[in-house]
Coordinates of C-alpha atoms and ligand atoms in Angstrom, one line a residue:
M1 CA 70.5 96.5 90.2
S2 CA 70.1 99.1 93.3
R3 CA 72.2 99.2 96.2
Q4 CA 72.5 100.4 99.5
N5 CA 75.5 102.3 100.2
D6 CA 77.7 99.0 101.1
L7 CA 80.3 99.0 99.0
V8 CA 83.2 98.7 99.8
I9 CA 86.1 99.6 97.6
L10 CA 89.7 99.0 97.1
I11 CA 91.8 101.6 94.9
I12 CA 94.6 100.5 93.2
G13 CA 97.7 103.0 93.0
G14 CA 98.9 105.8 94.5
G15 CA 99.3 108.6 91.6
G16 CA 96.8 111.5 90.9
R17 CA 94.9 108.9 88.7
E18 CA 93.8 106.9 91.8
H19 CA 93.1 110.2 93.7
A20 CA 90.6 111.7 90.8
L21 CA 89.2 107.9 91.3
A22 CA 89.3 108.4 94.8
M23 CA 87.6 112.1 94.7
A24 CA 84.7 110.2 92.5
L25 CA 83.6 107.1 94.2
V26 CA 83.4 108.7 97.9
A27 CA 80.6 110.9 96.0
S28 CA 78.6 108.2 95.5
P29 CA 75.8 107.0 97.7
I30 CA 76.2 103.3 97.2
V31 CA 79.7 103.6 99.1
S32 CA 80.5 103.0 102.4
A33 CA 84.4 103.1 102.4
V34 CA 87.5 103.4 100.1
H35 CA 90.4 102.3 100.7
V36 CA 93.6 103.2 98.6
S37 CA 96.4 101.4 98.0
P38 CA 99.7 102.7 98.2
G39 CA 97.8 106.4 97.8
N40 CA 99.3 109.5 98.7
A41 CA 98.3 112.5 100.7
G42 CA 95.4 113.3 98.9
T43 CA 93.6 110.3 99.1
A44 CA 94.8 110.3 102.9
M45 CA 92.1 113.0 103.1
I46 CA 89.1 111.2 102.1
A47 CA 90.3 107.8 102.1
T48 CA 92.1 104.7 103.8
N49 CA 95.3 104.6 102.6
H50 CA 97.5 101.5 103.2
P51 CA 101.0 102.3 102.1
E52 CA 102.0 99.0 104.3
I53 CA 100.8 97.0 101.7
A54 CA 103.7 94.9 99.0
S55 CA 103.3 95.6 95.5
D56 CA 103.0 92.0 94.5
V57 CA 99.3 91.3 93.1
E58 CA 99.3 88.2 96.1
S59 CA 99.5 91.2 98.8
M60 CA 96.8 93.3 97.4
T61 CA 94.9 90.4 96.0
Q62 CA 95.0 89.5 100.8
L63 CA 94.1 93.2 101.3
A64 CA 91.0 93.1 99.9
V65 CA 89.9 89.7 100.8
D66 CA 90.9 91.1 104.2
L67 CA 88.7 94.2 104.1
S68 CA 85.6 92.3 102.7
A69 CA 86.0 94.4 99.1
S70 CA 82.7 94.4 96.6
L71 CA 84.8 96.0 94.3
V72 CA 89.1 96.4 93.2
V73 CA 89.6 99.4 90.7
V74 CA 93.1 99.3 89.8
G75 CA 95.0 102.2 88.2
P76 CA 97.9 101.2 87.1
E77 CA 98.6 98.8 84.6
G78 CA 102.0 96.7 86.0
P79 CA 99.1 95.0 88.0
L80 CA 96.7 93.8 85.3
V81 CA 99.9 92.5 83.6
E82 CA 100.9 90.7 86.7
G83 CA 97.6 88.8 87.0
L84 CA 96.0 91.1 89.9
A85 CA 92.4 90.7 88.1
D86 CA 92.6 87.1 87.6
L87 CA 93.9 86.5 91.1
L88 CA 90.4 88.4 92.4
R89 CA 88.2 87.1 90.4
S90 CA 89.6 83.5 91.1
K91 CA 88.3 84.4 94.7
D92 CA 85.0 85.7 93.5
I93 CA 86.2 90.0 94.0
P94 CA 84.6 91.9 91.1
C95 CA 87.4 93.9 89.5
F96 CA 87.5 97.0 87.2
G97 CA 90.4 96.0 85.2
P98 CA 91.4 92.9 82.0
D99 CA 92.7 89.8 82.9
S100 CA 96.8 89.1 82.3
K101 CA 96.3 88.2 78.8
N102 CA 94.0 91.2 77.4
A103 CA 96.7 93.7 79.5
M104 CA 99.0 92.5 77.2
L105 CA 97.5 95.1 74.9
E106 CA 99.4 97.6 77.2
G107 CA 102.1 95.0 77.8
S108 CA 103.8 94.2 75.0
K109 CA 103.4 96.3 71.9
L110 CA 103.6 93.6 69.4
V111 CA 100.4 91.9 70.5
A112 CA 98.6 94.9 70.1
K113 CA 100.0 95.4 66.8
N114 CA 98.9 92.2 65.6
V115 CA 95.4 92.5 67.5
M116 CA 94.8 95.6 65.4
K117 CA 96.1 93.6 62.0
E118 CA 94.0 91.0 63.0
N119 CA 91.2 92.6 63.6
G120 CA 91.4 95.3 60.9
V121 CA 92.0 98.4 63.1
P122 CA 94.0 101.5 61.5
T123 CA 97.6 101.7 62.9
A124 CA 101.1 102.5 61.3
D125 CA 102.5 99.8 59.3
F126 CA 105.7 97.6 60.9
R127 CA 108.1 95.6 61.2
I128 CA 109.7 93.7 63.5
I129 CA 113.5 93.4 64.2
S130 CA 115.5 91.2 65.7
E131 CA 119.3 91.1 63.6
K132 CA 121.6 93.5 62.6
S133 CA 121.2 92.9 59.2
Q134 CA 117.4 93.8 58.9
I135 CA 117.9 97.1 60.0
D136 CA 118.9 99.4 56.5
A137 CA 115.8 97.5 54.6
A138 CA 113.9 98.4 57.0
L139 CA 114.5 101.9 57.8
N140 CA 114.7 102.4 54.1
D141 CA 111.1 100.9 53.7
F142 CA 109.6 103.9 56.4
S143 CA 112.3 106.6 55.1
G144 CA 110.9 110.1 54.2
N145 CA 109.5 110.7 57.7
P146 CA 111.3 110.2 60.9
W147 CA 111.5 106.7 62.0
V148 CA 109.4 106.2 65.3
V149 CA 111.8 102.7 66.9
K150 CA 109.6 100.9 69.9
R151 CA 111.0 98.5 73.0
D152 CA 108.7 95.6 73.1
V153 CA 108.3 96.2 76.6
L154 CA 106.0 98.0 79.7
A155 CA 108.2 101.0 79.6
G156 CA 105.7 103.7 80.9
G157 CA 106.0 105.9 77.6
K158 CA 109.6 105.8 77.7
G159 CA 110.4 102.6 75.4
V160 CA 109.6 104.7 72.1
V161 CA 112.5 107.1 69.8
V162 CA 111.0 109.5 67.5
T163 CA 113.7 110.7 65.3
G164 CA 115.0 111.9 61.7
D165 CA 118.2 110.4 62.0
R166 CA 119.2 107.2 60.8
E167 CA 122.1 107.2 63.1
Q168 CA 120.1 107.7 66.2
A169 CA 117.2 105.4 64.7
T170 CA 120.1 102.8 63.8
N171 CA 121.5 102.8 67.4
A172 CA 117.9 103.0 68.9
I173 CA 117.6 99.5 67.6
L174 CA 120.4 97.8 68.4
D175 CA 120.6 98.7 71.6
A176 CA 116.6 97.6 71.8
I177 CA 118.0 94.5 70.4
E178 CA 120.7 93.9 72.7
I179 CA 118.1 94.2 75.4
D180 CA 115.2 92.9 74.1
G181 CA 115.9 90.5 71.9
K182 CA 113.6 92.5 69.7
V183 CA 111.6 95.6 68.2
L184 CA 109.4 96.9 66.5
L185 CA 110.2 100.0 63.7
E186 CA 107.0 101.5 63.4
A187 CA 106.1 104.0 60.2
F188 CA 105.8 107.3 61.7
L189 CA 101.6 109.0 61.5
P190 CA 101.4 112.3 61.0
G191 CA 98.7 114.2 62.3
E192 CA 97.3 115.4 65.8
E193 CA 97.0 113.1 68.8
A194 CA 93.9 112.5 71.6
S195 CA 92.8 110.0 73.8
M196 CA 90.0 108.5 74.0
L197 CA 89.0 106.1 77.0
V198 CA 86.3 103.3 76.8
L199 CA 84.1 101.8 79.5
M200 CA 83.7 97.8 77.8
D201 CA 82.3 94.4 79.3
E202 CA 81.4 91.7 77.2
S203 CA 78.1 93.3 77.1
G204 CA 79.1 97.1 75.7
F205 CA 80.8 99.9 75.6
V206 CA 80.9 103.5 76.4
C207 CA 82.8 106.1 75.3
L208 CA 84.0 109.0 77.8
P209 CA 84.4 112.3 76.2
A210 CA 88.2 112.2 74.3
S211 CA 90.8 114.6 75.9
Q212 CA 93.9 115.5 74.8
D213 CA 97.4 115.6 77.0
H214 CA 100.6 117.6 76.6
K215 CA 103.2 114.7 77.3
R216 CA 106.3 117.0 76.1
L217 CA 107.9 118.9 78.9
N218 CA 107.8 122.0 77.7
E219 CA 105.3 124.9 76.5
G220 CA 104.7 124.5 73.0
D221 CA 105.1 120.3 73.3
S222 CA 109.0 120.9 72.9
G223 CA 111.3 118.9 74.9
P224 CA 112.0 115.6 76.4
N225 CA 108.7 112.9 77.1
T226 CA 107.0 112.8 80.6
G227 CA 104.1 110.9 81.9
G228 CA 101.9 114.2 81.2
M229 CA 101.8 117.7 81.8
G230 CA 98.5 118.2 81.4
A231 CA 95.4 117.8 80.0
Y232 CA 92.1 119.1 79.2
A233 CA 88.7 117.1 77.9
P234 CA 86.8 117.2 75.4
A235 CA 89.3 117.6 73.1
P236 CA 87.7 119.4 69.7
V237 CA 90.1 117.3 67.6
V238 CA 87.8 114.6 68.3
D239 CA 84.8 116.2 66.3
E240 CA 81.5 114.2 65.6
E241 CA 82.9 112.5 61.9
V242 CA 86.2 111.5 64.2
K243 CA 84.2 110.1 67.1
S244 CA 82.0 108.0 64.7
K245 CA 84.8 107.4 62.6
T246 CA 86.8 106.2 65.7
I247 CA 83.9 104.0 66.9
E248 CA 83.4 102.3 63.3
R249 CA 86.5 101.6 62.6
I250 CA 87.9 101.1 66.2
V251 CA 86.2 100.4 69.2
K252 CA 83.7 98.0 67.3
P253 CA 85.9 96.0 66.1
M254 CA 88.2 96.0 69.3
H255 CA 84.5 95.2 71.8
N256 CA 84.0 92.0 68.9
Y257 CA 87.3 91.3 69.8
L258 CA 87.7 91.6 73.2
K259 CA 84.2 90.3 74.6
S260 CA 85.1 86.8 72.7
T261 CA 88.4 86.4 74.4
K262 CA 88.3 83.5 77.0
I263 CA 88.6 86.4 79.9
P264 CA 86.1 89.2 78.2
Y265 CA 87.6 92.1 78.8
R266 CA 86.4 94.2 81.9
G267 CA 87.4 97.7 81.9
V268 CA 88.7 101.0 80.4
L269 CA 90.5 100.5 76.8
Y270 CA 92.4 104.0 76.6
V271 CA 93.1 104.6 72.3
G272 CA 95.8 106.9 71.9
L273 CA 95.1 108.0 68.3
M274 CA 96.6 110.0 66.2
I275 CA 94.1 112.3 63.6
D276 CA 95.0 112.6 59.7
E277 CA 95.0 115.9 58.0
N278 CA 91.7 113.6 56.4
N279 CA 90.1 113.3 60.1
D280 CA 91.2 110.1 60.1
P281 CA 91.5 108.2 63.1
Y282 CA 95.1 105.3 63.3
V283 CA 95.2 104.1 66.7
V284 CA 98.8 104.9 67.7
E285 CA 99.0 102.3 71.4
Y286 CA 96.3 101.3 74.2
N287 CA 96.6 101.0 77.2
V288 CA 94.5 99.3 79.2
R289 CA 94.0 101.5 82.5
F290 CA 92.8 104.8 82.5
G291 CA 95.4 107.4 81.5
D292 CA 97.3 110.3 83.9
P293 CA 96.4 112.8 83.9
E294 CA 93.6 112.1 81.4
C295 CA 91.6 110.6 84.6
Q296 CA 91.6 113.8 86.6
I297 CA 89.5 115.4 84.1
T298 CA 87.8 112.8 82.6
L299 CA 85.7 111.7 85.6
P300 CA 84.5 114.8 86.4
L301 CA 82.5 115.5 83.1
I302 CA 80.5 112.4 84.3
D303 CA 77.3 113.3 85.7
S304 CA 75.8 109.8 86.9
D305 CA 77.4 107.4 89.7
L306 CA 81.2 106.1 89.0
A307 CA 81.0 103.4 91.6
S308 CA 77.9 102.2 89.6
H309 CA 79.5 102.2 86.7
L310 CA 82.4 100.2 87.5
L311 CA 80.8 97.9 89.8
A312 CA 78.6 96.9 86.4
V313 CA 81.9 96.5 83.7
A314 CA 83.4 94.6 86.8
E315 CA 80.1 92.4 86.6
G316 CA 79.8 92.5 82.9
R317 CA 76.9 94.1 82.5
L318 CA 77.7 98.1 81.5
E319 CA 74.7 97.4 79.0
D320 CA 72.0 98.0 81.9
E321 CA 73.8 101.8 82.9
Q322 CA 73.0 104.5 81.9
I323 CA 75.8 107.6 81.5
S324 CA 75.7 110.9 81.2
F325 CA 77.7 113.2 81.3
L326 CA 78.2 116.7 82.1
D327 CA 77.8 119.9 79.3
C328 CA 81.1 121.0 80.9
H329 CA 85.2 121.3 80.4
C330 CA 87.8 120.3 82.4
L331 CA 91.7 121.4 82.2
T332 CA 94.3 120.3 84.6
V333 CA 98.0 121.3 85.0
V334 CA 100.7 119.7 86.3
L335 CA 103.3 120.8 89.0
A336 CA 106.2 118.7 88.9
A337 CA 109.4 118.6 90.6
K338 CA 112.9 120.6 89.5
G339 CA 114.5 117.8 87.1
Y340 CA 111.4 115.5 86.7
P341 CA 111.4 113.8 84.4
F342 CA 115.2 112.3 84.4
S343 CA 116.1 113.6 88.2
P344 CA 113.1 114.8 90.1
E345 CA 114.2 116.8 93.6
K346 CA 111.9 115.1 96.2
G347 CA 111.2 116.3 99.8
G348 CA 110.2 120.2 99.2
F349 CA 107.6 121.4 101.4
I350 CA 104.7 121.9 99.6
S351 CA 101.5 124.9 100.1
L352 CA 98.2 125.1 99.5
P353 CA 95.2 127.4 98.6
S354 CA 92.1 126.3 100.4
S355 CA 90.6 125.2 97.6
R356 CA 86.8 124.9 96.6
E357 CA 85.9 121.2 95.4
G358 CA 82.3 121.0 93.3
K359 CA 81.3 120.4 89.4
S360 CA 78.5 123.3 89.5
Q361 CA 77.7 124.5 85.9
D362 CA 77.7 127.9 87.3
E363 CA 81.0 129.0 88.9
L364 CA 84.4 128.2 88.2
A365 CA 85.3 125.2 90.4
A366 CA 88.6 124.7 91.3
W367 CA 90.9 121.1 93.1
V368 CA 94.2 120.1 93.3
N369 CA 94.8 116.4 92.5
H370 CA 97.4 114.6 94.5
A371 CA 99.9 112.9 93.1
G372 CA 103.6 112.3 94.4
T373 CA 102.9 113.6 97.8
S374 CA 102.6 112.6 101.3
L375 CA 101.9 113.9 104.6
Q376 CA 104.9 114.1 107.2
G377 CA 104.1 115.5 110.6
G378 CA 101.8 117.6 109.7
Q379 CA 103.9 119.0 106.7
L380 CA 102.6 118.0 103.2
I381 CA 106.0 116.7 101.4
A382 CA 106.5 116.4 97.6
T383 CA 107.5 113.1 97.0
G384 CA 107.4 112.1 93.0
G385 CA 107.9 113.5 90.0
R386 CA 104.5 114.6 89.1
V387 CA 103.6 116.1 92.7
L388 CA 100.5 116.9 91.7
S389 CA 97.7 118.7 89.2
A390 CA 95.6 121.7 89.8
T391 CA 92.2 121.0 87.5
G392 CA 89.7 123.5 86.8
M393 CA 85.7 123.0 85.7
G394 CA 83.8 125.4 83.6
R395 CA 80.9 125.8 80.6
N396 CA 84.4 126.2 77.9
L397 CA 87.4 125.6 77.7
K398 CA 88.5 128.9 78.8
Q399 CA 86.6 129.6 82.1
A400 CA 88.0 126.1 82.8
A401 CA 91.3 126.7 82.5
Q402 CA 91.5 130.3 84.1
A403 CA 90.1 128.2 87.2
A404 CA 93.1 125.7 86.8
Y405 CA 95.6 128.5 86.6
R406 CA 94.4 131.0 89.9
L407 CA 94.3 127.3 91.8
M408 CA 97.8 126.3 90.1
E409 CA 99.2 130.5 91.6
G410 CA 98.1 129.9 95.0
I411 CA 99.7 126.7 95.4
K412 CA 103.8 126.7 96.9
L413 CA 106.7 124.0 96.2
A414 CA 110.1 125.5 95.8
E415 CA 112.3 124.4 92.6
S416 CA 108.7 123.1 90.8
Q417 CA 107.9 123.5 87.2
Y418 CA 104.8 123.5 85.8
R419 CA 103.7 124.4 81.2
L420 CA 101.5 127.7 80.9
D421 CA 100.7 126.7 77.4
I422 CA 97.6 123.5 78.4
G423 CA 94.9 123.5 76.4
W424 CA 96.6 125.4 73.3
R425 CA 95.8 123.5 70.6
A426 CA 92.1 124.0 71.6
L427 CA 92.2 127.6 73.1
Ligands
LIG501 P1 104.0 105.3 72.6 O1 104.3 104.9 73.6 O2 103.3 104.4 71.3 O3 102.1 105.8 73.1 O4 104.1 106.1 71.6 C1 104.6 107.8 73.0 C2 104.9 108.7 72.0 O5 105.4 108.4 70.7 C3 103.2 109.1 71.0 O6 102.3 109.4 72.5 C4 103.3 109.6 69.6 O7 103.9 111.4 70.4 C5 105.2 109.2 69.6 N1 104.6 108.4 68.5 C6 104.4 106.4 68.3 N2 103.9 106.0 67.5 C7 104.2 106.9 66.4 C8 103.8 106.8 65.0 N3 103.4 105.8 64.4 N4 104.0 107.9 64.5 C9 104.1 109.2 65.1 N5 104.7 109.4 66.2 C10 104.1 108.1 67.4
LIG502 N1 99.0 110.3 79.9 C1 99.5 108.8 79.1 C2 98.9 108.5 79.7 O1 98.6 107.9 81.0 O2 99.5 106.9 79.3

């Protein structure tokens, strides 16, 4: 379907992921306006922010109605689990993001595990524990490796404890049973992690270039878990063999399942992979949204029109889209406030160098993805744990890393931190 430049798009969210979405969507020839709620200082520079809108799904839907939005793109998982896509579709507003039932693939680890089991998707064996008396036998079942304890709630990556210490594992299980009534104990999967973002609707699916993020705070992938301190794509660990195994064993069975649910899945399925020493992929987790910061380094690799693709998914006609990719590499380094991830210091002044935006194959390109930033009286202020990221693009990963770090060196924020080794596994 060819369109005029008349699309009005509303993006829900206010992090680095949503700034990356806004950057790609404002560049589309078929888009006339991009709105973001709540947005951040980066989205304010290129689109219209709506920070005044409450974060309940009714208020967001009303905003979409008021704006006569042609498409709503939902960044975070929370509103999807709460039924934003269902409400928008009841008003005939196309939504990129699945309905609340399918969003439970991320909302409940147990739902995700059961769907994998029913569809033969490779993942770690697991036990559900709801009684104190079951703990010892379950721990014995998975002894010899670290134990993986997972709360069955939306916990933003903070609901998982991986430990080789039996007492610590026991305490994590006891705590979770007390709060949630039950908990998952999973077999430990050895290997290397990667993320595969898959655009999906009932008509088809398209795998975007695989990426790898760095979830730990410190260099060498050590220290506490965070939302992600940097990422790069394509990730060489997902070579042609791993990619075709992932498609055959994971993506196709999931697509067959998700296209036949009562409301077919329309959005992006984030497949968190563990790849073992035999190059066999296993699912660690599903998310029902773009990863953050994976989104920031995946979207720039798409050469074709993102707005057209996301609208097609929201309308269930992805199979008609031609999606092409640049033969480039992209890497982003997150600048976090001091104290992140536990108690980030907010309110610091940020100064940015002039950055060049673009994705030429012949020159080093770098740009800033805003995350926790706001403009107050003309001054850029840090308002979140992950403040921004410096993203670089190049013909190879080394060039992309050089571009990102060169940009980062020019960014000033007192009391901040960033990792110097993003991409180390591939470099
Ligand atoms: P999740 O929220 O399920 O993605 O888990 C958070 C992190 O814990 C993952 O990114 C992995 O690093 C680690 N993890 C989760 N499950 C396993 C597992 N079964 N084996 C090894 N590591 C795991
Ligand atoms: N970067 C991991 C995530 O978005 O869940």
